[in-house]
Short mmCIF file of C-alpha atoms in Angstrom, two decimals:
data_model
loop_
_atom_site.label_atom_id
_atom_site.label_comp_id
_atom_site.label_asym_id
_atom_site.label_seq_id
_atom_site.Cartn_x
_atom_site.Cartn_y
_atom_site.Cartn_z
CA LEU A 13 26.53 15.66 -3.88
CA SER A 14 28.10 13.18 -1.43
CA PRO A 15 25.35 11.21 0.42
CA GLY A 16 25.71 11.08 4.00
CA PRO A 17 24.04 11.99 7.39
CA SER A 18 25.34 15.50 6.80
CA ASP A 19 23.56 15.82 3.41
CA PRO A 20 22.17 19.36 3.26
CA ILE A 21 19.51 18.58 0.86
CA LEU A 22 17.78 16.03 2.86
CA PRO A 23 15.86 18.43 5.53
CA GLU A 24 14.85 20.35 2.45
CA LEU A 25 13.41 17.29 1.03
CA VAL A 26 11.47 16.36 4.10
CA ASN A 27 9.36 19.49 3.36
CA HIS A 28 8.30 18.19 0.04
CA LEU A 29 7.56 14.69 1.21
CA ASP A 30 4.00 14.90 0.46
CA ARG A 31 4.76 16.13 -3.14
CA LEU A 32 7.04 13.07 -3.43
CA ILE A 33 4.40 10.81 -2.23
CA GLU A 34 1.86 12.17 -4.84
CA LEU A 35 4.50 11.50 -7.54
CA LEU A 36 4.66 7.95 -6.29
CA GLU A 37 0.92 7.50 -6.89
CA GLU A 38 0.61 9.43 -10.45
CA GLY A 39 4.21 9.11 -11.80
CA ASN A 40 5.49 6.77 -14.39
CA SER A 41 8.11 4.17 -13.53
CA GLN A 42 11.24 6.66 -14.27
CA ILE A 43 9.77 9.20 -11.79
CA ILE A 44 8.96 6.43 -9.32
CA THR A 45 12.53 5.07 -9.54
CA SER A 46 14.06 8.38 -8.91
CA VAL A 47 11.27 9.10 -5.91
CA THR A 48 12.14 5.95 -4.32
CA ILE A 49 15.88 6.62 -4.53
CA LEU A 50 15.07 9.92 -2.75
CA LEU A 51 12.90 8.25 -0.18
CA GLN A 52 15.42 5.59 0.58
CA ARG A 53 17.75 8.45 1.64
CA LEU A 54 14.98 10.34 3.42
CA SER A 55 13.94 7.18 5.43
CA THR A 56 17.00 7.60 7.51
CA GLN A 57 15.92 11.09 8.70
CA HIS A 58 14.22 11.00 11.83
CA SER A 59 11.91 13.86 10.67
CA ALA A 60 10.68 12.00 7.73
CA LYS A 61 10.44 8.34 9.23
CA TYR A 62 6.79 8.70 10.64
CA ARG A 63 5.51 10.34 7.50
CA ILE A 64 7.19 7.75 5.29
CA LYS A 65 5.91 4.82 7.52
CA GLN A 66 2.38 6.26 7.14
CA ASN A 67 2.67 5.49 3.40
CA ALA A 68 3.79 2.08 3.76
CA PRO A 69 0.83 0.66 2.11
CA LEU A 70 1.54 2.57 -1.09
CA LEU A 71 5.15 1.36 -1.06
CA ARG A 72 4.00 -2.28 -0.50
CA ARG A 73 1.63 -1.75 -3.54
CA LEU A 74 4.42 -0.64 -5.66
CA ILE A 75 6.57 -3.53 -4.69
CA SER A 76 3.86 -5.85 -5.73
CA GLU A 77 3.07 -3.72 -9.04
CA TYR A 78 6.63 -3.56 -10.07
CA SER A 79 8.03 -6.98 -8.79
CA CYS A 80 8.11 -8.48 -12.33
CA THR A 81 9.09 -5.28 -14.43
CA ASN A 82 11.40 -3.02 -12.05
CA SER A 83 13.52 -4.56 -9.58
CA LEU A 84 14.93 -1.04 -8.73
CA ILE A 85 11.83 0.21 -7.55
CA VAL A 86 11.25 -2.95 -5.51
CA LEU A 87 14.70 -2.91 -3.96
CA ASN A 88 14.50 0.85 -3.02
CA CYS A 89 10.75 0.23 -1.52
CA LYS A 90 12.07 -2.62 0.32
CA ALA A 91 14.94 -0.58 1.65
CA VAL A 92 12.60 2.09 2.64
CA LEU A 93 10.26 -0.07 4.49
CA MET A 94 13.29 -1.62 6.49
CA ASN A 95 14.59 1.85 7.47
CA VAL A 96 11.17 3.09 8.61
CA ASP A 97 9.95 -0.08 10.35
CA CYS A 98 12.15 -0.65 13.17
CA GLY A 99 10.72 -4.05 14.47
CA ARG A 100 7.18 -5.04 14.26
CA GLN A 101 4.41 -2.52 14.00
CA ILE A 102 2.10 -2.86 16.93
CA PRO A 103 -1.46 -1.41 16.32
CA GLY A 104 -2.07 1.72 18.44
CA HIS A 105 1.57 2.12 19.18
CA SER A 106 3.34 4.70 17.03
CA THR A 107 6.27 4.91 19.27
CA SER A 108 7.50 1.34 18.95
CA VAL A 109 10.85 1.96 17.72
CA GLY A 110 13.36 -1.04 18.31
CA ASN A 111 11.07 -2.32 21.08
CA ASP A 112 10.17 -5.52 19.58
CA MET A 113 11.59 -7.61 22.39
CA PRO A 114 8.96 -9.77 23.94
#
């Protein structure tokens, strides 16, 4: 499987995003590591960005939970957050993609 924009598995994974998020909440660190790798690839997909962004608090919690024990999870979560958070989040504006100019 070569990763890339035409990765055929990604649209399929978008359908299972809710389950992936559940795994983040209940999984062990090995599962969480795998899921965050998948999320990192999914977070480049337009169809998945919003739903991943809704789970940003969970990703931030994982970053603090694993900051001392699992740098891979931390790096993956940070990468995901960077991918879905184009610019600052303005409360009430879910369509603020890249409009972070004053």
